Amino acid sequence: MTPLSGPVSAFLEQKLLSSLNDKKLVVWLDAEGAYTGFVDELRQRAQAKQFPVPVLAFRGSFLGLMLALEHDGSTIDKPLLLVHLPGYNNLPAHQSPASVRGTPLLELYESAYPLQLNLASLVSAAANGRIPLPDIEAFTAAPGLSLAAADAWLARISAPAVDTHVEWISRLSAAELLSHLTSMAASQFQGVESALRDRAETLFGTDAQWFETIPELTEAVVAWLLCVEFVHDLRRPPRHPNLARLRALPEKTIQRCQQEATRLRQQQPERYRTWALGVEQWLRDKEDTEPKDLGRIDTFQFEALTIYRGAVQALAAGDYAQALRWFEAHDASRGFWVQQEQPRKWAWTLVGDAARLGVALHGAPRPLERVTSLEEAVERYVEAAPVDLAHRRFEQRHAALYGPLLPELTALNLAFEKLRFAWSDWADLLAKDFARVCREHGALPPAELQQRSLFEQAVLPLLGNGEKVALFVLDALRFEMALELRDELLGSGVQVDLRARLAELPTITAVGMNALAPIERNGRLHPVLKDGRFTGFRTGEAAVTRPDDRVKAMGARTAGKSPLQLSLAEVGQTSATKLKNRVAQAQLIVVHGVELDHAGESGFGVHVFGDIFRNIVAARHQLELAGVQQFVFTSDHGFLLQRGVRAHGFDSLGQADRRYVFSTTERTDAGHLCVPLASLGYDALGFLVFREDTAEYDVGRSPGAFTHGGNALQERVIPVLHVSRKRAAAVTRLRFAIECETASAALGVQRIRVRVSPARESGQTPLDFASSQPVDLMMRVPGRPDVQVVVKDVIGTGASAQATGLRLRPGTSDWTEVYFVLEGTVDERLPVELALASDLSVTASPATAYPVSYVPAARKEPDAPTPQPKGPPTLPTRAPRGWGEKLGDVDAGKVFDHLQEYGSLNEAELVQLLGHPRKARAFAARFDKFRDKLTFDVQVLVTADGKRYQRL
C-alpha cells in the first residue's frame, strides 16, 4: 500500500484506517469540501489495490452513488466501506438544506459511523510533537488553510537540517528527551540548551513564560509535566495564575505529559519525590484543596494527605460510601506517596476495610424486619452474613496493622470507634429481631435446618456412594467464615455447596459438638446436665460427651470399617505416605479442629484466624491426595466478636454463663428470651434464658472480645460446606523450595526477604502454568504456640499478606519483602519458620532470632460456669523487672522499664520521665551502649513530633 505524499495526508490516512478497522462502515461528512482532492486520490489507489478499503464518493449524482452501493454495500453483515459526502452535514433537515437527513442516503448514514474532521484540528494533531504549539496555532489561524498547503508547510518546516547536535535533539522522542534532561548535569547543556528548550516546547508545550518562572531547564520541564498532570486530573479550574493556560493544551500534548510523569514516578522514584516536593512548595498555598476537588492521581504529596484526611472524615461522619470511593480512587497498593511511607499504606488499608464494613452495614440495615419464621430468618441472615465477614476482616486487619505510627491517629481512632458502635447496634437489632421470631415461632427449626440431623442428612448419603468422606468438625467455624473458606477452595473441577443450619441451644461446645453425632431418637435429644451445666447427651445406655464418643456413635450408623479420627494438626504433621495408608483403612475420616475456638478464647483469634484457614485448606488438599473424594465442613457453633461490651447481672453470681442462664423456673424478665428445654426437643426439665441483645451476663470477670453460648445468629447459624471434585486430583511431582534472608528492622517491625522457586525432581521440568500459580506460605515460631507471627505487610510483585502468612508467585528472581512482628506473653528472642501451606515439610528459617512483643494473655472462658477463685487475680508471668540494677544506670533503667511495659516513648515523655531535659540528652548520648544488653530491641524513629524510642 503506497501512502499519500505529505505528512498531514499520511496522518489522515492512518486516522481513516483506524476508524474503518474499528467501525467497518464509515460515512464521511465533509461540509466544507476540504478533502475532495484527497478522497479522489484515495479512490484511485483503492481501485489499484493500493488502499485496502473500497471508497465511494458523492460527485453530484445520488443515483450513481446508489448504484455503486448496490455492488460494494450489499452484504449481509456491515460492509467495509468508506463513503465521502462533500457539502453535507448532520444538522436536522429543517435547519439546513445541506443536511444528510434530507438525502436518499439517510438509511445508510444511520447504520454507519459518522465521521467529521475539522481541518484545523487535523493539522494541529498531525503537527503536534513536531512543531512548537505557537507555530501550529499561527499557521492554522491564517486564512486560506487547505490540506495541500498544510502538507507543504509541515514537510518544509520539519525537514531535517544539517546533521548537528541541534538536528539530533530535534528528533528526540519524549522519553528520550526526558532521559537526557534527567541524566545530564547543567554544565552539559552549554551550547544545546536552546535546542533542548525548543524540543521540550514542541513535545510538551512549555513556553518562555514558564522558563522565566523556573530558570533551571530540567526542573522546569519536570515541573511542567507534573503540573499538566495535576491540572488535568483536578475537578475544578486551577487557582494558581501560572497553571490556567495548561488547561488549553492539545489532547495529544496532555497525554504525552501524563505518560512521562508516570514514567518518572516508576523509573526514578527518589528523584521524583524530590522534584514533586519542590514544586509543591511553590504550588500548594494557592492550590489549597478539598478531597472533592481531586481526581484519581496523586501527583503531589499534599493530594495524598488531603484525600486520606477526607476519607477518615467521611468514615467519622458515617459516609462510608464516599470513604470507599476515595479509597478505591487512590488505591493504597498503587498510590506513589502511600508507597513511600508504610504506615500510611497500612492506614489506607484499614480505611478501605472500615469503609467496606460501613457500606455492608448500610446495605443490610435490618435483615430480619417483618420475618415470620425461623427458615426465613436463616435465609435472610445468609444474605446478610457478608456484614459479619467484613467486620471480622476489619478486626483482623486492625490487629495486624494498627500502631502509633499511623497518620491522623486520633481522627482514625474516632472513626473506628464510631464504626464499631454502628456494627454493635446492627448486631443488637439483629439479635432482638431474632429473639422476637423465636418467641413467636419457637427456637427449634424444622429437621432440615437442625444440627442434630446433619449427620443423617448431609454425611450418611455420601457414605452410601462408596466414596471416602472426610467430615471436618471445626470448633467455632461460623457461617461467614465458611463463605471465605468456600471461595478459597474453589478451583478447576471443584464443586462446592454451602448451606446453613441452626446450632442447638445453648451454643457451647458440649452441646454443639456432641449434637453432630447421630444421637437423636425420633427427633429428640436427651441432654446430660449436672447442676445446670451441659456435658453432652445420652443415647440409649451410652453417653456422648467426648470426641471418641462422637466418632463411635458415627461408626455405629455406618456400615463397614470404623471411622478414622484425626486432629487438624495431625493431618498437617503426618507424612503423605503414612496419611495415605491410614486413610486406606477407613471410609469415614473425622477431622476435629479446635484451633479457631482456642485462638479466640486466648485473645489471639483475629491474629491467627487466617493461619488456621490455611491449615484447613492444606489439610483438605493432603486428604484429597490421600484418596478422599468427598468433604463436609461444619461446626458446633459460631461466636460474637465485639469490644467494650458491658456485663449485666442476673440474680446471684454463678447462675449465669456468659451468654445464657439455666433456670429451673420460667422467667419473664424484660429484655430476655426464655426457652423451655422441652420446646427444643430435649427430654429434660428447665429453661434457657438469653439476653435479647448481644451483651453478656456478669460472671465475675470482664467480658472478652470473643464469646459464644447465646442465641445470636452469629452463634447459631452454622455452615454445612460440601466440597467434591468432578475428577480425581492429579498427583503432581511439582515441588517448591523456599529461600529467605533477614533484613534490618524498619518502622518498629521486623523484616525478612522471601522467594519461592520450583524444584525439579528426577530431572523433570515443571509445567510453566503450574509453577506460576500463587503459593501460600505460613509463618510460625516452631514449638511455641504461645507466640504468634503477625504479618503487617508484604511488598513484591504479585505478593499479598494473608493474616499470619503470605501469598506469592514462585519462579521470580525478585525478593518479596515481609514486615512482621512476634506477639506473645514472653520477652524473648525466638526464630521464625516459613512453611509451604500445601506441604508443611517444605520449610526455611532465617538465621536470626527476633524479639517478642509482650501481649497479655486473655483468660480462656469455659463453656460452662466454674467456681470463681477468691482473692486478687493472678497476673501473667513476666520477665524480671529492674533494668536500672542490671545496667547500673538509674535513668536508663527508668527508660527501659517504661519501654518494656508500654512499648514507646517520645522526647517530651522522656523529659517528663527523667525530670529534666539535661538528663534526657545525657541518656540519648549513651543510648547505644545499652542496646546489646537488653532482651528486646529498641529502635529510634524520627517523626513529626521529634525522636521516638520504639520497642520492637
Coordinates of C-alpha atoms in Angstrom, one line a residue, residues 55-392:
V55 CA -14.0 4.2 -1.4
L56 CA -17.2 5.7 -2.8
A57 CA -17.9 9.4 -3.2
F58 CA -20.8 11.7 -4.0
R59 CA -19.9 13.7 -7.0
G60 CA -23.2 15.3 -7.9
S61 CA -25.3 12.2 -8.6
F62 CA -27.1 10.3 -5.8
L63 CA -28.3 7.8 -8.5
G64 CA -24.7 7.0 -9.4
L65 CA -23.7 6.6 -5.8
M66 CA -26.8 4.4 -5.0
L67 CA -25.9 2.1 -8.0
A68 CA -22.3 1.8 -6.7
L69 CA -23.6 1.0 -3.3
E70 CA -25.6 -1.9 -4.7
H71 CA -22.2 -3.5 -5.5
D72 CA -20.0 -2.5 -2.6
G73 CA -22.6 -2.1 0.2
S74 CA -24.9 -5.0 -0.4
T75 CA -23.6 -7.6 2.2
I76 CA -25.4 -9.4 5.0
D77 CA -23.0 -8.0 7.5
K78 CA -22.0 -4.4 7.8
P79 CA -19.6 -3.8 4.7
L80 CA -16.1 -2.5 5.0
L81 CA -16.6 0.8 3.1
L82 CA -15.7 4.5 3.2
V83 CA -18.4 6.9 1.7
H84 CA -17.4 10.5 1.2
L85 CA -20.2 13.2 1.1
P86 CA -18.8 16.6 0.4
G87 CA -21.0 19.6 1.1
Y88 CA -23.3 17.8 3.6
N89 CA -23.7 18.0 7.4
N90 CA -25.7 16.2 10.1
L91 CA -28.0 19.0 11.1
P92 CA -31.8 18.4 11.2
A93 CA -33.3 18.7 7.7
H94 CA -35.4 21.7 8.6
Q95 CA -32.3 23.7 9.7
S96 CA -30.1 23.1 6.7
P97 CA -30.7 22.3 3.1
A98 CA -27.3 20.5 3.1
S99 CA -28.4 18.0 5.7
V100 CA -27.7 14.4 5.0
R101 CA -31.1 13.6 6.6
G102 CA -32.8 15.0 3.6
T103 CA -30.9 12.8 1.1
P104 CA -31.6 9.2 -0.2
L105 CA -28.6 8.2 1.9
L106 CA -30.3 8.6 5.3
E107 CA -30.7 4.9 5.9
L108 CA -27.0 4.2 5.1
Y109 CA -25.9 7.1 7.3
E110 CA -27.9 5.9 10.3
S111 CA -26.3 2.5 10.1
A112 CA -22.8 3.8 9.6
Y113 CA -20.1 5.5 11.8
P114 CA -20.4 9.3 11.1
L115 CA -17.0 11.0 10.5
Q116 CA -16.5 14.7 10.5
L117 CA -13.0 16.2 10.5
N118 CA -12.2 19.8 11.2
L119 CA -9.1 20.7 9.0
A120 CA -7.5 23.0 11.6
S121 CA -7.8 20.3 14.3
L122 CA -6.4 17.7 12.0
V123 CA -3.4 19.8 11.1
S124 CA -2.8 20.6 14.8
A125 CA -2.9 16.9 15.7
A126 CA -0.6 16.0 12.8
A127 CA 2.0 18.6 13.7
N128 CA 1.8 18.0 17.5
G129 CA 5.2 16.9 18.7
R130 CA 6.9 18.1 15.6
I131 CA 6.4 21.9 15.7
P132 CA 6.1 24.2 18.7
L133 CA 2.5 24.9 19.6
P134 CA 2.6 28.7 18.9
D135 CA 3.8 28.0 15.3
I136 CA 0.9 25.5 14.9
E137 CA -1.7 27.9 16.2
A138 CA -0.4 30.7 13.9
F139 CA -0.5 28.5 10.8
T140 CA -4.0 27.1 11.4
A141 CA -5.4 30.5 12.2
A142 CA -4.1 32.1 8.9
P143 CA -6.6 32.4 6.0
G144 CA -6.6 30.0 3.1
L145 CA -5.9 26.8 5.1
S146 CA -6.0 23.7 2.8
L147 CA -4.8 20.2 3.1
A148 CA -2.3 20.6 0.3
A149 CA -0.9 23.8 1.9
A150 CA -0.7 22.0 5.3
D151 CA 1.2 19.1 3.7
A152 CA 3.7 21.5 2.1
W153 CA 4.1 23.6 5.3
L154 CA 4.7 20.7 7.7
A155 CA 7.1 18.9 5.2
R156 CA 9.1 22.1 4.8
I157 CA 9.3 23.2 8.5
S158 CA 10.1 19.7 9.9
A159 CA 12.6 18.8 7.2
P160 CA 16.0 17.7 8.7
A161 CA 18.7 20.4 8.8
V162 CA 22.4 19.8 8.7
D163 CA 23.4 16.8 10.9
T164 CA 24.4 18.6 14.1
H165 CA 23.6 18.2 17.8
V166 CA 20.7 20.6 17.3
E167 CA 19.2 18.5 14.5
W168 CA 19.7 15.3 16.6
I169 CA 17.9 16.9 19.5
S170 CA 15.0 17.9 17.3
R171 CA 14.4 14.2 16.6
L172 CA 14.3 13.0 20.2
S173 CA 11.1 11.3 21.4
A174 CA 9.5 12.5 24.6
A175 CA 11.0 9.6 26.6
E176 CA 14.5 10.2 25.1
L177 CA 14.4 13.9 25.8
L178 CA 13.4 13.4 29.4
S179 CA 16.0 10.7 29.9
H180 CA 18.7 13.1 28.6
L181 CA 17.5 16.0 30.7
T182 CA 17.4 14.0 33.9
S183 CA 20.8 12.3 33.4
M184 CA 22.8 15.4 32.2
A185 CA 24.5 17.9 34.5
A186 CA 23.6 21.5 34.0
S187 CA 27.1 22.2 32.7
Q188 CA 26.5 19.8 29.8
F189 CA 23.6 21.9 28.5
Q190 CA 26.0 24.6 27.2
G191 CA 25.6 25.1 23.5
V192 CA 22.4 23.0 23.2
E193 CA 20.2 24.4 25.9
S194 CA 18.2 26.4 23.4
A195 CA 17.6 23.3 21.2
L196 CA 16.6 21.3 24.3
R197 CA 14.1 24.0 25.3
D198 CA 12.7 24.1 21.7
R199 CA 12.2 20.3 21.7
A200 CA 10.5 20.5 25.2
E201 CA 8.2 23.2 23.8
T202 CA 7.4 21.0 20.8
L203 CA 6.7 17.9 22.7
F204 CA 5.3 19.2 26.0
G205 CA 4.0 22.7 25.2
T206 CA 6.4 24.6 27.6
D207 CA 6.8 28.3 26.8
A208 CA 9.2 31.2 27.6
Q209 CA 7.0 32.4 30.5
W210 CA 7.4 29.0 32.2
F211 CA 11.2 29.1 31.8
E212 CA 11.2 32.6 33.3
T213 CA 9.4 31.3 36.4
I214 CA 11.7 28.2 36.7
P215 CA 15.1 29.0 35.0
E216 CA 16.8 25.6 35.5
L217 CA 16.0 23.5 32.4
T218 CA 15.4 20.1 33.9
E219 CA 13.5 21.3 36.9
A220 CA 11.3 23.5 34.6
V221 CA 10.4 20.6 32.3
V222 CA 9.7 18.2 35.1
A223 CA 7.6 20.8 37.0
W224 CA 5.6 21.4 33.7
L225 CA 4.9 17.7 33.3
L226 CA 3.7 17.4 36.9
C227 CA 1.6 20.5 36.8
V228 CA 0.0 19.4 33.5
E229 CA -0.9 16.0 35.1
F230 CA -2.2 17.8 38.2
V231 CA -4.3 20.4 36.3
H232 CA -6.0 17.8 34.1
D233 CA -6.8 15.5 37.0
L234 CA -8.2 18.3 39.0
R235 CA -12.0 18.5 39.2
R236 CA -12.1 22.3 39.3
P237 CA -10.1 25.1 37.5
P238 CA -6.6 25.7 39.0
R239 CA -6.2 28.7 41.2
H240 CA -2.5 29.3 40.6
P241 CA -2.2 32.0 37.8
N242 CA 0.7 30.1 36.1
L243 CA -1.5 27.0 35.7
A244 CA -4.6 28.3 34.0
R245 CA -3.1 28.2 30.5
L246 CA -2.2 24.5 30.9
R247 CA -5.9 23.6 30.6
A248 CA -5.9 24.7 26.9
L249 CA -3.1 22.3 25.8
P250 CA -4.0 19.9 22.9
E251 CA -5.1 16.4 23.9
K252 CA -2.0 14.7 22.5
T253 CA 0.3 17.1 24.3
I254 CA -1.6 16.4 27.6
Q255 CA -1.4 12.7 27.1
R256 CA 2.4 12.9 26.4
C257 CA 3.0 14.9 29.6
Q258 CA 0.9 12.4 31.6
Q259 CA 2.8 9.5 30.2
E260 CA 6.2 11.0 31.0
A261 CA 5.1 12.0 34.6
T262 CA 4.1 8.4 35.2
R263 CA 7.4 7.2 33.7
L264 CA 9.3 9.4 36.1
R265 CA 7.4 8.0 39.1
Q266 CA 8.1 4.5 38.1
Q267 CA 11.7 4.7 37.0
Q268 CA 13.2 7.4 39.3
P269 CA 11.0 7.3 42.4
E270 CA 13.6 9.0 44.7
R271 CA 14.3 11.9 42.4
Y272 CA 10.6 12.2 41.5
R273 CA 9.9 12.7 45.3
T274 CA 12.4 15.5 45.5
W275 CA 11.1 17.2 42.4
A276 CA 7.5 16.9 43.4
L277 CA 8.1 18.2 46.9
G278 CA 9.9 21.2 45.4
V279 CA 7.1 22.0 43.0
E280 CA 4.6 21.5 45.8
Q281 CA 6.2 24.3 47.9
W282 CA 5.7 26.7 45.0
L283 CA 2.2 25.5 44.3
R284 CA 0.5 24.5 47.5
D285 CA -0.5 27.8 49.1
K286 CA -2.6 28.8 46.0
E287 CA -4.0 25.3 45.4
D288 CA -5.5 24.6 48.8
T289 CA -7.7 21.7 48.0
E290 CA -10.6 19.7 49.4
P291 CA -10.9 15.9 48.7
K292 CA -13.8 16.5 46.3
D293 CA -11.5 18.7 44.1
L294 CA -9.1 15.8 43.4
G295 CA -9.1 13.2 40.8
R296 CA -7.5 9.7 40.6
I297 CA -3.8 10.6 40.5
D298 CA -1.8 11.9 43.5
T299 CA 0.8 13.9 41.6
F300 CA 1.8 15.7 44.8
Q301 CA 2.1 14.7 48.4
F302 CA -0.5 17.2 49.6
E303 CA -3.1 15.5 47.4
A304 CA -2.5 12.1 49.1
L305 CA -2.7 13.8 52.5
T306 CA -5.9 15.6 51.6
I307 CA -7.7 12.6 50.2
Y308 CA -6.6 10.5 53.2
R309 CA -7.9 13.0 55.6
G310 CA -11.1 13.3 53.6
A311 CA -11.6 9.6 53.7
V312 CA -11.1 9.5 57.5
Q313 CA -13.5 12.3 58.0
A314 CA -16.1 10.5 55.8
L315 CA -15.7 7.4 58.0
A316 CA -16.2 9.5 61.1
A317 CA -19.3 11.1 59.6
G318 CA -20.7 7.7 58.7
D319 CA -20.4 8.5 54.9
Y320 CA -18.9 5.1 54.2
A321 CA -19.7 5.0 50.5
Q322 CA -17.8 8.2 50.0
A323 CA -14.8 6.9 52.0
L324 CA -14.8 3.7 49.9
R325 CA -14.9 5.8 46.6
W326 CA -11.9 7.8 47.8
F327 CA -10.1 4.6 48.9
E328 CA -10.7 2.9 45.6
A329 CA -9.8 6.0 43.6
H330 CA -6.5 6.2 45.5
D331 CA -5.9 2.5 46.0
A332 CA -3.2 2.1 48.6
S333 CA -1.4 -0.6 46.6
R334 CA -0.7 1.8 43.7
G335 CA -0.5 5.3 45.2
F336 CA 3.1 6.7 44.8
W337 CA 3.0 8.7 48.1
V338 CA 1.3 5.9 50.0
Q339 CA 4.1 3.5 48.9
Q340 CA 6.7 5.9 50.2
E341 CA 5.5 5.5 53.8
Q342 CA 4.5 2.1 55.0
P343 CA 2.4 3.4 58.0
R344 CA 0.4 5.5 55.6
K345 CA -0.1 2.4 53.4
W346 CA -1.3 0.5 56.5
A347 CA -3.6 3.3 57.4
W348 CA -5.1 3.4 53.9
T349 CA -5.7 -0.4 54.1
L350 CA -7.5 0.0 57.4
V351 CA -9.6 2.8 55.9
G352 CA -10.6 0.6 53.0
D353 CA -11.6 -2.3 55.2
A354 CA -13.5 0.0 57.5
A355 CA -15.3 1.6 54.6
R356 CA -16.3 -1.8 53.2
L357 CA -17.8 -2.7 56.6
G358 CA -19.7 0.5 56.7
V359 CA -21.1 0.0 53.2
A360 CA -22.1 -3.5 54.1
L361 CA -23.9 -2.3 57.2
H362 CA -25.8 0.3 55.1
G363 CA -26.7 -2.4 52.6
A364 CA -28.4 -4.6 55.1
P365 CA -29.9 -2.2 57.7
R366 CA -32.4 -4.6 59.3
P367 CA -32.2 -8.1 57.8
L368 CA -35.0 -9.7 59.9
E369 CA -37.5 -6.9 59.7
R370 CA -41.0 -8.5 59.1
V371 CA -39.5 -12.0 59.1
T372 CA -42.2 -14.6 60.2
S373 CA -40.3 -17.9 60.5
L374 CA -37.0 -19.5 61.5
E375 CA -36.5 -20.7 57.9
E376 CA -36.9 -17.1 56.6
A377 CA -34.6 -15.8 59.4
V378 CA -31.8 -18.2 58.4
E379 CA -32.3 -17.2 54.7
R380 CA -32.1 -13.5 55.5
Y381 CA -29.0 -13.9 57.7
V382 CA -27.2 -15.9 55.0
E383 CA -27.8 -12.9 52.7
A384 CA -26.5 -10.5 55.4
A385 CA -23.5 -12.7 56.5
P386 CA -21.1 -10.6 54.4
V387 CA -21.6 -7.9 57.1
D388 CA -20.0 -10.1 59.7
L389 CA -17.4 -11.2 57.2
A390 CA -16.4 -7.6 56.6
H391 CA -16.4 -6.9 60.4
R392 CA -14.1 -9.8 61.1

